[in-house]
mmCIF file of C-alpha atoms in Angstrom:
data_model
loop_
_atom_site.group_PDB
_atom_site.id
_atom_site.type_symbol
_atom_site.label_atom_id
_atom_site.label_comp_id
_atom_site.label_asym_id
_atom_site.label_seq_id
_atom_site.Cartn_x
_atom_site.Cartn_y
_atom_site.Cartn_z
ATOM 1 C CA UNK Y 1 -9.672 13.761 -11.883
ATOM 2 C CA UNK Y 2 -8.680 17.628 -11.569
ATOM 3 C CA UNK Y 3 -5.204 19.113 -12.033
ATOM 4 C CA UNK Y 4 -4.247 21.270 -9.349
ATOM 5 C CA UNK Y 5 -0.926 23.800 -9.236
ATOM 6 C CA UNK Y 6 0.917 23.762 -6.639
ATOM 7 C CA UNK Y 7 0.337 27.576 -5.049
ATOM 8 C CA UNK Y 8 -3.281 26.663 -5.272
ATOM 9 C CA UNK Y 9 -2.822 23.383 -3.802
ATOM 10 C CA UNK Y 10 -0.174 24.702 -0.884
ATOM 11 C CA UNK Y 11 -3.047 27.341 -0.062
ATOM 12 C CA UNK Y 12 -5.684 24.809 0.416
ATOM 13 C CA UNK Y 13 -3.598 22.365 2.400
ATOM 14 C CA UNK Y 14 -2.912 25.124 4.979
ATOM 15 C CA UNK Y 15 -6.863 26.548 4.872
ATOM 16 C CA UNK Y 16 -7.705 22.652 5.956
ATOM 17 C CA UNK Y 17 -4.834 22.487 8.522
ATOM 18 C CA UNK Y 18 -5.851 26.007 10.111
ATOM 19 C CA UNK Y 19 -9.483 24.669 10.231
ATOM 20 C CA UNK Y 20 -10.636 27.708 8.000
ATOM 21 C CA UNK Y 21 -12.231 25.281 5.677
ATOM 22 C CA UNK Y 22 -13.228 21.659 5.048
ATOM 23 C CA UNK Y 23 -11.513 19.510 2.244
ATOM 24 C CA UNK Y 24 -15.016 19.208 0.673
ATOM 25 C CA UNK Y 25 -15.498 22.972 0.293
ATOM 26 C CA UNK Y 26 -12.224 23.628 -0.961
ATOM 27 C CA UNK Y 27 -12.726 20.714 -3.349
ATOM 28 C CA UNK Y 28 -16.096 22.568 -4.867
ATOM 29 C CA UNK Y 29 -14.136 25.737 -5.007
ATOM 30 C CA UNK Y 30 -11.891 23.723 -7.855
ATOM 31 C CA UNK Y 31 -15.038 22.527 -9.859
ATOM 32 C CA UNK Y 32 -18.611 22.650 -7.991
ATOM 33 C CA UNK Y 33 -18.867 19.030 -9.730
ATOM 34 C CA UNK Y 34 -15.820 17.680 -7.928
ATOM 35 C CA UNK Y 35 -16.529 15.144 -5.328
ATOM 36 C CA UNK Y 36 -13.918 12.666 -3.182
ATOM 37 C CA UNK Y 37 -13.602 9.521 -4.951
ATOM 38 C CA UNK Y 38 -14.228 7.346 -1.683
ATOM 39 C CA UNK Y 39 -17.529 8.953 -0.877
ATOM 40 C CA UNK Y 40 -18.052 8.969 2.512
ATOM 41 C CA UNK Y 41 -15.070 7.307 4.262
ATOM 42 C CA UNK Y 42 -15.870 7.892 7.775
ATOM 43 C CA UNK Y 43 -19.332 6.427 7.378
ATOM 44 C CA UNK Y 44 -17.852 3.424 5.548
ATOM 45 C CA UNK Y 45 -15.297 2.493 7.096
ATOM 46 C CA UNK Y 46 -17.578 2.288 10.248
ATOM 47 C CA UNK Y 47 -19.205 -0.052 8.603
ATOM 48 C CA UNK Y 48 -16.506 -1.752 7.658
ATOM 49 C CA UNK Y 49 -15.417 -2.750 11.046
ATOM 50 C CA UNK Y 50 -18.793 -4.205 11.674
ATOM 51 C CA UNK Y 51 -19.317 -5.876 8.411
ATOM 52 C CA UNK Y 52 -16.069 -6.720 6.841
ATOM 53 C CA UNK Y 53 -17.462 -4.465 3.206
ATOM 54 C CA UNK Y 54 -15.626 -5.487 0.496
ATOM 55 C CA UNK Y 55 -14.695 -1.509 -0.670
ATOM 56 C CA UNK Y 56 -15.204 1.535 0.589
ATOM 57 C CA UNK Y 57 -15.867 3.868 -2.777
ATOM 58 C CA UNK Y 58 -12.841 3.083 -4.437
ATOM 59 C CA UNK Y 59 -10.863 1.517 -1.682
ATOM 60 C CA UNK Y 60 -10.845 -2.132 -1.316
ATOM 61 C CA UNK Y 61 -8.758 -3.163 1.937
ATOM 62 C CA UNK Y 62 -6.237 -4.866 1.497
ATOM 63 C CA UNK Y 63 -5.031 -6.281 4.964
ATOM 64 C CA UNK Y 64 -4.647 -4.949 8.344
ATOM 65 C CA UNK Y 65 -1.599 -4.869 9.889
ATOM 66 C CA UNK Y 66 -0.761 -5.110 13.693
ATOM 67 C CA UNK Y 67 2.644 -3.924 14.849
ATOM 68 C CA UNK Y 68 4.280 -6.769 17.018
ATOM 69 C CA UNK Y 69 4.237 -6.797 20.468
ATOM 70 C CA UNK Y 70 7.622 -5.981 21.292
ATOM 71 C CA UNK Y 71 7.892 -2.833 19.883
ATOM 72 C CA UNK Y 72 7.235 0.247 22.633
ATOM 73 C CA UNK Y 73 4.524 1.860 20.515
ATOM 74 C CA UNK Y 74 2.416 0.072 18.426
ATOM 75 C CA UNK Y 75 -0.204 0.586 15.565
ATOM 76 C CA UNK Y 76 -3.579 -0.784 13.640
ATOM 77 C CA UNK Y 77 -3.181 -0.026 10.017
ATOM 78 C CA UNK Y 78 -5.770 -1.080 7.316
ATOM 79 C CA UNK Y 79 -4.499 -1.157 4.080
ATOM 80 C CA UNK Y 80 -6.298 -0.379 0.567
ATOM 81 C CA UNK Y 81 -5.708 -0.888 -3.457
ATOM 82 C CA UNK Y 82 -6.682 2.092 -4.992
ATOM 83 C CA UNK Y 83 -6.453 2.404 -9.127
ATOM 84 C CA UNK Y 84 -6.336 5.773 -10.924
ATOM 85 C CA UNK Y 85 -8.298 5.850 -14.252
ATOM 86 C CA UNK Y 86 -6.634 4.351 -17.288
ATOM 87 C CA UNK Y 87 -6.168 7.070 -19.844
ATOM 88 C CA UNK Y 88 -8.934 5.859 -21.909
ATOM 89 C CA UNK Y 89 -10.993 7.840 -19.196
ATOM 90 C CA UNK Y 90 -9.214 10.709 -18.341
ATOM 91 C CA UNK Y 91 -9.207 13.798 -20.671
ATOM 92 C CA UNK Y 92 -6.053 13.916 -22.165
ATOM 93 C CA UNK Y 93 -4.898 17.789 -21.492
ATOM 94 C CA UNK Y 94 -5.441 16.685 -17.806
ATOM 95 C CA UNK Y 95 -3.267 13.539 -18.636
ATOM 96 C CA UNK Y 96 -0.647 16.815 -19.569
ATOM 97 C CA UNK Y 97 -0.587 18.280 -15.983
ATOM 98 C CA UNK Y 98 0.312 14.975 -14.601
ATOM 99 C CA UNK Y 99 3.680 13.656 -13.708
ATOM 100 C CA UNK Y 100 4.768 10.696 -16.020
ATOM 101 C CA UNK Y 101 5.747 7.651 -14.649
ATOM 102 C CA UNK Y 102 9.025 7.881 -12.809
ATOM 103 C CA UNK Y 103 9.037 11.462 -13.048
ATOM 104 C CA UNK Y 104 9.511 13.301 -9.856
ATOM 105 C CA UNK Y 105 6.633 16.062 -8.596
ATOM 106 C CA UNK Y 106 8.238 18.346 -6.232
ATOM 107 C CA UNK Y 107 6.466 20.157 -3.151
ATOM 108 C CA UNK Y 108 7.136 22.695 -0.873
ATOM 109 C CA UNK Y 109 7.809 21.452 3.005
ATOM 110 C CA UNK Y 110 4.733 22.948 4.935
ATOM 111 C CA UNK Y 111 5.938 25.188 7.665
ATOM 112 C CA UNK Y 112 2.320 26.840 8.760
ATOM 113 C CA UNK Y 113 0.007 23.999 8.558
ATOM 114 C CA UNK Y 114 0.432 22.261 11.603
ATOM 115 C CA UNK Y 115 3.478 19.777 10.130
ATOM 116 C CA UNK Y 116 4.784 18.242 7.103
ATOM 117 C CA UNK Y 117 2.467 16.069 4.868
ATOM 118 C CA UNK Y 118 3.680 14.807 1.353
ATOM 119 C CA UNK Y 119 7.304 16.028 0.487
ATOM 120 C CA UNK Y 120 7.967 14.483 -2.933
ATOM 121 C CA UNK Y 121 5.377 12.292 -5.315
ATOM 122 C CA UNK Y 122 6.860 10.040 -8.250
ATOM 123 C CA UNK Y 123 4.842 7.388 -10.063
ATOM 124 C CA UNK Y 124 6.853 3.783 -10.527
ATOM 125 C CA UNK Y 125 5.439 0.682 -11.386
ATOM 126 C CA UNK Y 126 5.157 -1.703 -7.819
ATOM 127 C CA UNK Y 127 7.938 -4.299 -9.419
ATOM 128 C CA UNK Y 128 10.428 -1.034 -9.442
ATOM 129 C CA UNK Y 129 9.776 0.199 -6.314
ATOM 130 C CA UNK Y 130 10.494 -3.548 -4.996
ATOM 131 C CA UNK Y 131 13.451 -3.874 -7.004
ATOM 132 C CA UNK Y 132 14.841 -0.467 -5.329
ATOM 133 C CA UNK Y 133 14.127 -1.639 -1.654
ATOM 134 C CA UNK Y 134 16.174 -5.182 -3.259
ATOM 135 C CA UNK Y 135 18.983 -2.403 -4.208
ATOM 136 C CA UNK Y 136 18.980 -0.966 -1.030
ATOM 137 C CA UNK Y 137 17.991 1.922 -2.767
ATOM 138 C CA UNK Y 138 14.850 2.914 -0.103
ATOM 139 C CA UNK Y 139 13.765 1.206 2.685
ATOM 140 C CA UNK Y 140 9.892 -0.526 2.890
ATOM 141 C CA UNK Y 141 9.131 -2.550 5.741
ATOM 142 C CA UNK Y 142 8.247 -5.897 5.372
ATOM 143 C CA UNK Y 143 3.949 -4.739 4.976
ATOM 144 C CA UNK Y 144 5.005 -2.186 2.572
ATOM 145 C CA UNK Y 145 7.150 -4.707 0.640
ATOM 146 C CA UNK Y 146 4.714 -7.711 1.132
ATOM 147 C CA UNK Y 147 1.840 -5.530 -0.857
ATOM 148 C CA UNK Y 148 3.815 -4.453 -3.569
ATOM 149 C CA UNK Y 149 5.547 -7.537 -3.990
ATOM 150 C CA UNK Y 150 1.955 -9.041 -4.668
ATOM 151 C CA UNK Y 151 0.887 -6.139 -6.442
ATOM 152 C CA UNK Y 152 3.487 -6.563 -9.147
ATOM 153 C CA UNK Y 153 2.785 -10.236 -9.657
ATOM 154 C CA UNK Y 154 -0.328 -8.802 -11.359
ATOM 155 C CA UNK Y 155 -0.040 -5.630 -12.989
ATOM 156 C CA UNK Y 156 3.936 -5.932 -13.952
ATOM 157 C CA UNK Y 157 4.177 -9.975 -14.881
ATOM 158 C CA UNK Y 158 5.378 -8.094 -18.064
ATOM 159 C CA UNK Y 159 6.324 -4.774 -19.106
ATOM 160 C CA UNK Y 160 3.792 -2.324 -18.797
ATOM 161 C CA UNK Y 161 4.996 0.392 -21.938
ATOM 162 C CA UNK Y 162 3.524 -1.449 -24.506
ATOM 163 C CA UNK Y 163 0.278 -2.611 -22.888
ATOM 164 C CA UNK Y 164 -2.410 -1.731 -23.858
ATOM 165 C CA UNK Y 165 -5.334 -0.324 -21.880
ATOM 166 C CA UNK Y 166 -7.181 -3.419 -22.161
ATOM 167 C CA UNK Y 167 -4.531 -5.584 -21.238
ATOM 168 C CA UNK Y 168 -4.198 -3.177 -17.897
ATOM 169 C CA UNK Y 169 -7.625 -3.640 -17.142
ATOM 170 C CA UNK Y 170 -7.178 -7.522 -17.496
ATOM 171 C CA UNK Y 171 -4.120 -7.213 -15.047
ATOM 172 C CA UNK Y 172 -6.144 -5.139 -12.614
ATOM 173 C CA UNK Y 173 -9.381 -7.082 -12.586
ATOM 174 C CA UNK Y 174 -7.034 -10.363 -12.224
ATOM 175 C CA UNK Y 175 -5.510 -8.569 -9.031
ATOM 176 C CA UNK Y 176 -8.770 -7.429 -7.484
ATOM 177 C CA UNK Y 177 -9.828 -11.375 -7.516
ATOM 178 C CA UNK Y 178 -6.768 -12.485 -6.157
ATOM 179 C CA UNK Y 179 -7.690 -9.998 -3.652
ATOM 180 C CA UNK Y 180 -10.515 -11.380 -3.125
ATOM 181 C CA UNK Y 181 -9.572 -14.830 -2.544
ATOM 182 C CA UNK Y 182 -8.305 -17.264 -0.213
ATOM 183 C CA UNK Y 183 -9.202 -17.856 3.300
ATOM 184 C CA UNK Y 184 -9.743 -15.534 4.741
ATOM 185 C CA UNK Y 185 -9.698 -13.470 1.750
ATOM 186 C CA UNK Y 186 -7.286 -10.657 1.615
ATOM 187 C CA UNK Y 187 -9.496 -7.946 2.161
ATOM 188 C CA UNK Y 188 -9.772 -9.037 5.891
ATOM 189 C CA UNK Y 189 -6.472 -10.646 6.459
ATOM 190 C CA UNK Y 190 -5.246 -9.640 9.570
ATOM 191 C CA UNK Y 191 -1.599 -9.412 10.756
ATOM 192 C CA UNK Y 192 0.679 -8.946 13.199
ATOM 193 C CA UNK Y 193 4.226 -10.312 12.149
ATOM 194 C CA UNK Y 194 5.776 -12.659 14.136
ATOM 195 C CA UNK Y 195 9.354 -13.911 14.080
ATOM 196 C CA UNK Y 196 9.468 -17.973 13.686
ATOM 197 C CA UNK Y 197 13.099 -18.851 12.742
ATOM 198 C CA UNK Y 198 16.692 -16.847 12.317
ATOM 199 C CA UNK Y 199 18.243 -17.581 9.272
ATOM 200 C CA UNK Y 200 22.062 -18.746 9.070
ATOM 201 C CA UNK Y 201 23.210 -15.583 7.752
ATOM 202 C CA UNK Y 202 21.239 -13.986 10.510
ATOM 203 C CA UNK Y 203 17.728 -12.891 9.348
ATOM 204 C CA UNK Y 204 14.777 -12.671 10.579
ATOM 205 C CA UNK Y 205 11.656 -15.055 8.939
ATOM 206 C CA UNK Y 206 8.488 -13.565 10.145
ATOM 207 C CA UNK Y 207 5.236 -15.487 10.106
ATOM 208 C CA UNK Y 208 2.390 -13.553 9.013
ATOM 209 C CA UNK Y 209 -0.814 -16.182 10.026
ATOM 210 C CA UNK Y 210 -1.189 -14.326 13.640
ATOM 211 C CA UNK Y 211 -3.492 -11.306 13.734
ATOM 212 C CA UNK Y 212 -1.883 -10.321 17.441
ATOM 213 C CA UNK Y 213 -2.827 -10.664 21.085
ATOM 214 C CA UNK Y 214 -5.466 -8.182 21.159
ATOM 215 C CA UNK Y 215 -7.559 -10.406 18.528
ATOM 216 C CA UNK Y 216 -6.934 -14.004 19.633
ATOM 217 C CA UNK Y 217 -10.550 -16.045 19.901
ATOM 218 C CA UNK Y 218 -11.938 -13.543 17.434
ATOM 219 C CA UNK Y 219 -12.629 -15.073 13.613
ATOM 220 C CA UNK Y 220 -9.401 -12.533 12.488
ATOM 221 C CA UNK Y 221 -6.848 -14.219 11.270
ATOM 222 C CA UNK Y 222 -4.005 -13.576 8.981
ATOM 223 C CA UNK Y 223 -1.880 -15.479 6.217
ATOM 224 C CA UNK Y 224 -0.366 -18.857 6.956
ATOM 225 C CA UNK Y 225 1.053 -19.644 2.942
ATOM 226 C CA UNK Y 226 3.823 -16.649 2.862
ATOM 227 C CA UNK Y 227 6.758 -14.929 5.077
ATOM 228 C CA UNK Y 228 8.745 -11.949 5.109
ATOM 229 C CA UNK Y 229 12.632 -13.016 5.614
ATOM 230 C CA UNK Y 230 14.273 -9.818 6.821
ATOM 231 C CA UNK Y 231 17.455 -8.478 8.233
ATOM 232 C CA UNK Y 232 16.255 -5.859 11.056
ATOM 233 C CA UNK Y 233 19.394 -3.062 11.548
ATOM 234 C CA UNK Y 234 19.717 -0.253 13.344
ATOM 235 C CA UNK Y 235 15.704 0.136 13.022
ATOM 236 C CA UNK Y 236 15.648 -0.336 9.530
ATOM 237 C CA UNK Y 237 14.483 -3.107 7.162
ATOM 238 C CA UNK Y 238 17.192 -4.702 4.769
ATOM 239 C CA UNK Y 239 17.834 -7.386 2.509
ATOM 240 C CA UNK Y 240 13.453 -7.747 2.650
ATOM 241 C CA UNK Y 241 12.261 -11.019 0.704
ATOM 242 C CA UNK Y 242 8.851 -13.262 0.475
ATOM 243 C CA UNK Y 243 9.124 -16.414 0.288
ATOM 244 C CA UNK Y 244 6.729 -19.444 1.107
ATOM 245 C CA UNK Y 245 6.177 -20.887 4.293
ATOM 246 C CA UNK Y 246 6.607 -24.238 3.771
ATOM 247 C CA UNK Y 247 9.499 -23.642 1.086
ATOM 248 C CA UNK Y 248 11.561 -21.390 3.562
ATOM 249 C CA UNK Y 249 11.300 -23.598 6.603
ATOM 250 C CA UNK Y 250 12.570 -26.990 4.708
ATOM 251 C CA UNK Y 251 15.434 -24.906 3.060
ATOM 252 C CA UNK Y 252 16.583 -24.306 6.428
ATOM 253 C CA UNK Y 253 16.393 -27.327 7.856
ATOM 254 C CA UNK Y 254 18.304 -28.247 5.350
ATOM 255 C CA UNK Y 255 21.059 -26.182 5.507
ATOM 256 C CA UNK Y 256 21.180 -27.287 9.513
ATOM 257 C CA UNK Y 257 21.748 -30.537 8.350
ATOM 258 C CA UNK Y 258 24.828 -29.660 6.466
#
């Protein structure tokens, strides 16, 4: 891991932007021994499409996501687990230069590098950041909120402040095999939410098992256990929720019967 200031930082993101220099030189200008952690992406993830890889470097996808067909402009996006190094392995004056968890890292808004790329960073555990969206704190869509909601079933079952570093790499390793499971597994879930049923109080319960038109005969196919109950306003995602299938559907057929 390097530590890079800001100024330095700022600098390089507007060489790249300008086309003055490539993200690998400017990385070798910080340390001739620095190298990107996913090795070559563009190569991979080539080969990814054709062969379903299980990682790329230190990637490991962690489903695709196809935005539903009745919204004007729609998207493919794969998504990936990624773990920085437990601070047994990272030298601790580097460990200094970080932000802490929670702590906000402020950046300057880019004005001359072609647009606007990260604006703030903070570090939270994936349980908080789902407990804010719960709040109504921030806003994550119901992919965002899916992943995370998972995520913390695994690394935050319980506190993380006193946990050791072995007891992190237990969580971890227990979330890559859950990623790595089920059928299909995870890493090549595909999905393209679907709404199924309108809850009483008006929200939307969208069925995750379709991987969209564009993929129908192919062997894609996305998750049929789990749904995202959401209430859709003003192009915004509220109240967001995962529940399962089965468990969701009977509740409300319940409450019909009332």
């Amino acid at each position: 891991m390097l530590a890079v200031d800001e100024p330095n930082r700022e600098a390089g993101r507007r060489l790249i932007h300008q086309n003055k220099t490539t993200f690998d030189e400017w990385l070798k200008q910080q340390n001739s021994d620095a190298e990107p952690d996913i090795g070559k992406c563009l190569i991979c993830i080539i080969e990814t499409r054709k062969q379903h890889a299980d990682s790329i470097g230190q990637l490991i996808p962690f489903t695709r996501w196809v935005t539903p067909t009745n919204v004007p402009k729609r998207y493919t996006t794969q998504m990936y687990l990624y773990f920085l190094p437990l601070p047994v392995n990272v030298d601790k004056k580097l460990l200094d230069q970080l932000p802490a968890e929670g702590e906000h890292e402020q950046h300057e808004i880019p004005t001359s590098d072609g647009g606007i790329e990260v604006t703030e960073a903070q570090f939270l555990p994936a349980s908080e950041w789902v407990s804010r969206a719960q709040k109504a704190e921030i806003i994550l869509f119901p992919p965002q909120f899916l992943l995370l909601h998972l995520v913390s079933g695994f690394l935050d079952k319980e506190p993380r402040v006193n946990a050791s570093v072995e007891e992190m790499e237990k969580r971890r390793q227990a979330l890559v095999d859950f990623v790595h499971s089920g059928s299909p597994p995870w890493t090549e879930k595909c999905i393209s939410p679907k709404m199924i049923h309108m809850t009483g109080d008006g929200r939307s319960v969208l069925g995750l098992n379709s991987p969209g038109p564009e993929l129908k005969g192919t062997s894609r196919r996305g998750e049929s256990d789990r749904v995202v109950i959401v209430r859709f306003k003003k192009g915004s995602a509220r109240e967001v929720s995962v529940g399962w299938k089965k468990d969701v559907l009977q509740e409300e057929r319940e409450k019909s019967n009332l």
